[in-house]
Amino acid sequence: MTKLALCFGVLILLGLTGTSARADIVFVGPSTDHPTGVGVVPTILSIQSPGSNTHEVGGVGYNGHADFTTGDAIRGNTQTRSASELGISGGNVALHFNINEPIGGGRSTVVVNNITLNAYDSSGHVVFTASLAPANRGITLTMLGNGQGTADYIFSLDAASAAQLSAALAANPNLRFGISADISQAQGGPEHFYLGAGAGPTAVPEPASMLLLGSGLAGLAAAARKRRKANKESSEQ
């Protein structure tokens, strides 16, 4: 009975940790993907701050009939893309980010405040969404000088988000992807985002979830020891 209770408790705790897991976009690192030209890569979002403004905020989505843009998105190189067009059939995706800033004088860095990836069905409903993980928001990135139409850095999905996207694509392989972004300290631009298939990063358990699991197991073990001690004392009497 004790073993059954312990196993049941473990299952409950594992269920709690599973439901508390975040679904995030996470920073991977510098990109080795260097195609040539904006028209070559499947660009989804091009974003540029107007005039002397150094804050770029904008995105592109799909309403069921056509694409729509928001904020500082540049229409010429901004459009949603279908999963089949991008060669994406599962949750392991690579979100490529290219910086296009003046070189020198400390102006070739930008601060990425947020990125959101949305997947739309044919009616324009958002069936999947993931945003930049809190730990990665406000990350400062330096232009690597790969040029427009290439990628300086790669972001990807954590394990929970990749699993959600895989399920969404299994239900509807014809999803369309849109991206929105919030970038500051931009002196030039435009910055570009494109999406493709790629390996996702290794999942790292959340500290809070692991603490909950550890505390719960410790409590169950203590209760079992107390029960055994009580049974032993009862038999000795």
CSV table of C-alpha atoms in Angstrom, one decimal:
chain,number,residue,atom,x,y,z
A,1,MET,CA,0.0,0.0,0.0
A,2,THR,CA,2.9,2.3,0.9
A,3,LYS,CA,4.6,1.7,-2.5
A,4,LEU,CA,1.3,2.3,-4.3
A,5,ALA,CA,0.8,5.6,-2.5
A,6,LEU,CA,4.4,6.7,-3.2
A,7,CYS,CA,4.0,5.9,-6.9
A,8,PHE,CA,0.7,7.7,-7.1
A,9,GLY,CA,2.3,10.8,-5.4
A,10,VAL,CA,5.1,10.7,-7.9
A,11,LEU,CA,2.6,10.7,-10.8
A,12,ILE,CA,0.7,13.6,-9.4
A,13,LEU,CA,3.9,15.6,-8.9
A,14,LEU,CA,5.1,14.8,-12.4
A,15,GLY,CA,1.8,16.0,-13.7
A,16,LEU,CA,2.2,19.3,-11.8
A,17,THR,CA,5.7,19.9,-13.2
A,18,GLY,CA,4.5,19.1,-16.7
A,19,THR,CA,1.6,21.6,-16.5
A,20,SER,CA,3.9,24.3,-15.1
A,21,ALA,CA,6.5,24.1,-17.8
A,22,ARG,CA,6.9,27.2,-19.9
A,23,ALA,CA,6.7,27.3,-23.7
A,24,ASP,CA,9.3,29.8,-24.8
A,25,ILE,CA,11.6,31.0,-27.5
A,26,VAL,CA,15.2,30.7,-26.3
A,27,PHE,CA,18.5,32.1,-27.5
A,28,VAL,CA,20.8,29.5,-29.1
A,29,GLY,CA,23.8,31.5,-30.3
A,30,PRO,CA,25.7,32.7,-33.4
A,31,SER,CA,24.5,31.4,-36.7
A,32,THR,CA,26.5,29.6,-39.3
A,33,ASP,CA,23.8,29.9,-41.9
A,34,HIS,CA,25.0,32.4,-44.4
A,35,PRO,CA,22.9,32.5,-47.6
A,36,THR,CA,23.1,35.4,-50.0
A,37,GLY,CA,20.5,38.1,-50.2
A,38,VAL,CA,17.2,39.0,-48.7
A,39,GLY,CA,15.3,37.5,-51.6
A,40,VAL,CA,17.0,34.1,-51.2
A,41,VAL,CA,16.0,33.4,-47.6
A,42,PRO,CA,12.3,33.0,-46.6
A,43,THR,CA,12.1,36.3,-44.7
A,44,ILE,CA,9.1,36.7,-42.6
A,45,LEU,CA,9.7,40.0,-40.8
A,46,SER,CA,11.7,43.1,-41.7
A,47,ILE,CA,11.6,45.8,-39.1
A,48,GLN,CA,13.1,49.3,-39.1
A,49,SER,CA,12.6,52.2,-36.7
A,50,PRO,CA,11.5,55.4,-38.5
A,51,GLY,CA,13.7,58.5,-38.6
A,52,SER,CA,15.9,59.0,-35.6
A,53,ASN,CA,13.8,56.7,-33.4
A,54,THR,CA,15.9,53.8,-32.0
A,55,HIS,CA,13.0,51.6,-31.0
A,56,GLU,CA,11.7,49.1,-33.5
A,57,VAL,CA,8.3,47.4,-32.8
A,58,GLY,CA,6.3,45.6,-35.3
A,59,GLY,CA,5.1,42.3,-36.8
A,60,VAL,CA,3.2,40.4,-39.4
A,61,GLY,CA,0.2,38.1,-39.1
A,62,TYR,CA,-2.6,36.4,-41.1
A,63,ASN,CA,-6.3,37.2,-40.8
A,64,GLY,CA,-7.7,34.3,-42.8
A,65,HIS,CA,-7.8,36.3,-46.1
A,66,ALA,CA,-4.5,38.2,-46.2
A,67,ASP,CA,-1.4,39.2,-44.3
A,68,PHE,CA,-1.5,42.2,-42.0
A,69,THR,CA,1.5,44.2,-40.6
A,70,THR,CA,1.8,46.2,-37.5
A,71,GLY,CA,4.1,49.0,-36.2
A,72,ASP,CA,7.5,49.4,-37.9
A,73,ALA,CA,7.3,46.3,-40.1
A,74,ILE,CA,8.5,47.0,-43.7
A,75,ARG,CA,5.9,45.6,-46.2
A,76,GLY,CA,8.4,44.8,-49.0
A,77,ASN,CA,10.2,42.0,-47.1
A,78,THR,CA,7.5,41.1,-44.6
A,79,GLN,CA,5.0,38.2,-45.1
A,80,THR,CA,3.7,35.1,-43.4
A,81,ARG,CA,5.0,31.8,-44.7
A,82,SER,CA,3.4,28.3,-44.7
A,83,ALA,CA,5.0,25.4,-43.0
A,84,SER,CA,5.4,23.5,-46.3
A,85,GLU,CA,7.1,26.5,-47.9
A,86,LEU,CA,9.6,26.6,-45.0
A,87,GLY,CA,10.0,22.8,-44.9
A,88,ILE,CA,8.8,22.6,-41.3
A,89,SER,CA,6.9,19.5,-40.3
A,90,GLY,CA,7.8,19.3,-36.5
A,91,GLY,CA,8.5,21.5,-33.5
A,92,ASN,CA,12.2,21.8,-34.0
A,93,VAL,CA,12.6,25.1,-35.7
A,94,ALA,CA,15.3,27.7,-36.1
A,95,LEU,CA,14.4,31.4,-35.9
A,96,HIS,CA,17.1,33.3,-37.7
A,97,PHE,CA,17.9,36.9,-36.8
A,98,ASN,CA,20.0,39.3,-38.8
A,99,ILE,CA,21.2,42.6,-37.5
A,100,ASN,CA,21.8,45.5,-40.0
A,101,GLU,CA,23.3,48.4,-38.2
A,102,PRO,CA,26.1,50.9,-38.8
A,103,ILE,CA,29.6,49.7,-37.9
A,104,GLY,CA,31.7,51.5,-35.4
A,105,GLY,CA,31.1,53.8,-32.5
A,106,GLY,CA,29.3,51.2,-30.5
A,107,ARG,CA,26.3,51.4,-32.9
A,108,SER,CA,26.4,47.8,-34.2
A,109,THR,CA,24.6,46.4,-31.2
A,110,VAL,CA,20.9,46.0,-30.6
A,111,VAL,CA,18.8,45.0,-27.6
A,112,VAL,CA,16.2,42.3,-28.2
A,113,ASN,CA,13.3,42.9,-25.8
A,114,ASN,CA,10.9,40.3,-27.2
A,115,ILE,CA,10.2,38.0,-30.1
A,116,THR,CA,6.8,36.3,-30.7
A,117,LEU,CA,6.2,33.5,-33.1
A,118,ASN,CA,2.6,32.8,-34.1
A,119,ALA,CA,1.1,30.0,-36.2
A,120,TYR,CA,-2.2,30.6,-37.9
A,121,ASP,CA,-4.8,28.3,-39.4
A,122,SER,CA,-6.6,29.0,-42.6
A,123,SER,CA,-9.2,31.1,-40.8
A,124,GLY,CA,-6.6,33.3,-39.2
A,125,HIS,CA,-6.9,31.9,-35.7
A,126,VAL,CA,-3.7,31.7,-33.7
A,127,VAL,CA,-3.3,28.0,-32.8
A,128,PHE,CA,0.3,28.3,-31.5
A,129,THR,CA,2.3,31.1,-29.9
A,130,ALA,CA,5.6,31.4,-28.2
A,131,SER,CA,7.5,34.5,-27.0
A,132,LEU,CA,11.1,35.1,-25.9
A,133,ALA,CA,11.9,33.5,-22.6
A,134,PRO,CA,12.0,36.0,-19.7
A,135,ALA,CA,15.7,35.1,-19.1
A,136,ASN,CA,16.5,36.1,-22.6
A,137,ARG,CA,14.5,39.4,-22.8
A,138,GLY,CA,16.8,42.4,-23.0
A,139,ILE,CA,19.7,40.4,-24.5
A,140,THR,CA,22.3,42.6,-26.2
A,141,LEU,CA,23.5,41.3,-29.5
A,142,THR,CA,26.3,42.6,-31.7
A,143,MET,CA,26.2,42.5,-35.5
A,144,LEU,CA,28.5,39.9,-36.8
A,145,GLY,CA,28.8,41.5,-40.2
A,146,ASN,CA,27.2,38.7,-42.3
A,147,GLY,CA,25.2,41.2,-44.4
A,148,GLN,CA,21.6,41.5,-45.3
A,149,GLY,CA,19.8,38.3,-46.2
A,150,THR,CA,21.9,36.2,-43.8
A,151,ALA,CA,21.7,35.4,-40.1
A,152,ASP,CA,23.8,36.6,-37.2
A,153,TYR,CA,22.0,34.7,-34.5
A,154,ILE,CA,19.6,31.8,-34.0
A,155,PHE,CA,16.7,31.4,-31.6
A,156,SER,CA,14.7,28.2,-31.1
A,157,LEU,CA,11.9,26.7,-29.1
A,158,ASP,CA,12.3,25.0,-25.7
A,159,ALA,CA,11.1,21.4,-25.4
A,160,ALA,CA,7.6,22.3,-24.2
A,161,SER,CA,7.0,24.8,-27.0
A,162,ALA,CA,8.4,22.4,-29.6
A,163,ALA,CA,6.1,19.7,-28.4
A,164,GLN,CA,3.1,22.1,-28.7
A,165,LEU,CA,4.1,23.1,-32.2
A,166,SER,CA,4.5,19.5,-33.2
A,167,ALA,CA,1.0,18.7,-32.0
A,168,ALA,CA,-0.4,21.8,-33.8
A,169,LEU,CA,1.3,20.8,-37.1
A,170,ALA,CA,0.2,17.2,-36.8
A,171,ALA,CA,-3.4,18.5,-36.6
A,172,ASN,CA,-2.9,21.0,-39.4
A,173,PRO,CA,0.2,20.8,-41.5
A,174,ASN,CA,-0.8,23.9,-43.5
A,175,LEU,CA,-0.2,26.5,-40.7
A,176,ARG,CA,1.2,29.9,-41.6
A,177,PHE,CA,3.8,31.5,-39.5
A,178,GLY,CA,4.1,35.2,-38.5
A,179,ILE,CA,6.6,37.0,-36.3
A,180,SER,CA,6.6,40.1,-34.2
A,181,ALA,CA,9.5,41.7,-32.5
A,182,ASP,CA,10.5,44.5,-30.1
A,183,ILE,CA,14.1,45.8,-30.6
A,184,SER,CA,15.8,48.8,-29.0
A,185,GLN,CA,19.1,50.7,-29.5
A,186,ALA,CA,18.6,50.3,-33.3
A,187,GLN,CA,20.6,52.9,-35.2
A,188,GLY,CA,20.0,51.7,-38.7
A,189,GLY,CA,18.2,48.6,-39.9
A,190,PRO,CA,16.2,47.0,-41.2
A,191,GLU,CA,16.6,43.9,-39.0
A,192,HIS,CA,15.3,40.6,-40.5
A,193,PHE,CA,13.8,37.4,-39.2
A,194,TYR,CA,13.3,34.2,-41.1
A,195,LEU,CA,12.3,30.7,-40.0
A,196,GLY,CA,13.4,27.2,-41.0
A,197,ALA,CA,13.7,23.7,-39.7
A,198,GLY,CA,16.5,23.1,-37.2
A,199,ALA,CA,17.5,21.3,-34.0
A,200,GLY,CA,16.1,22.6,-30.8
A,201,PRO,CA,18.1,23.1,-27.7
A,202,THR,CA,18.2,20.6,-24.9
A,203,ALA,CA,15.4,21.1,-22.4
A,204,VAL,CA,16.4,22.3,-18.9
A,205,PRO,CA,14.0,21.5,-16.1
A,206,GLU,CA,12.7,24.5,-14.3
A,207,PRO,CA,14.2,25.0,-10.8
A,208,ALA,CA,10.7,25.6,-9.3
A,209,SER,CA,9.4,22.4,-10.8
A,210,MET,CA,12.4,20.3,-9.6
A,211,LEU,CA,12.1,21.8,-6.1
A,212,LEU,CA,8.4,20.9,-6.1
A,213,LEU,CA,9.2,17.4,-7.2
A,214,GLY,CA,12.0,17.0,-4.7
A,215,SER,CA,10.0,18.4,-1.8
A,216,GLY,CA,7.0,16.2,-2.6
A,217,LEU,CA,9.1,13.0,-2.8
A,218,ALA,CA,10.8,13.9,0.5
A,219,GLY,CA,7.5,14.4,2.1
A,220,LEU,CA,6.2,11.0,0.8
A,221,ALA,CA,9.3,9.3,2.0
A,222,ALA,CA,9.1,10.8,5.5
A,223,ALA,CA,5.4,9.8,5.8
A,224,ALA,CA,6.3,6.2,4.8
A,225,ARG,CA,9.1,6.1,7.4
A,226,LYS,CA,6.7,7.5,10.1
A,227,ARG,CA,4.2,4.8,9.2
A,228,ARG,CA,6.7,2.0,9.4
A,229,LYS,CA,8.0,3.3,12.8
A,230,ALA,CA,4.4,3.4,14.1
A,231,ASN,CA,3.7,-0.1,12.9
A,232,LYS,CA,6.9,-1.4,14.5
A,233,GLU,CA,6.1,0.2,17.9
A,234,SER,CA,2.6,-1.2,17.8
A,235,SER,CA,3.9,-4.7,17.1
A,236,GLU,CA,6.4,-4.5,20.0
A,237,GLN,CA,3.7,-3.5,22.4
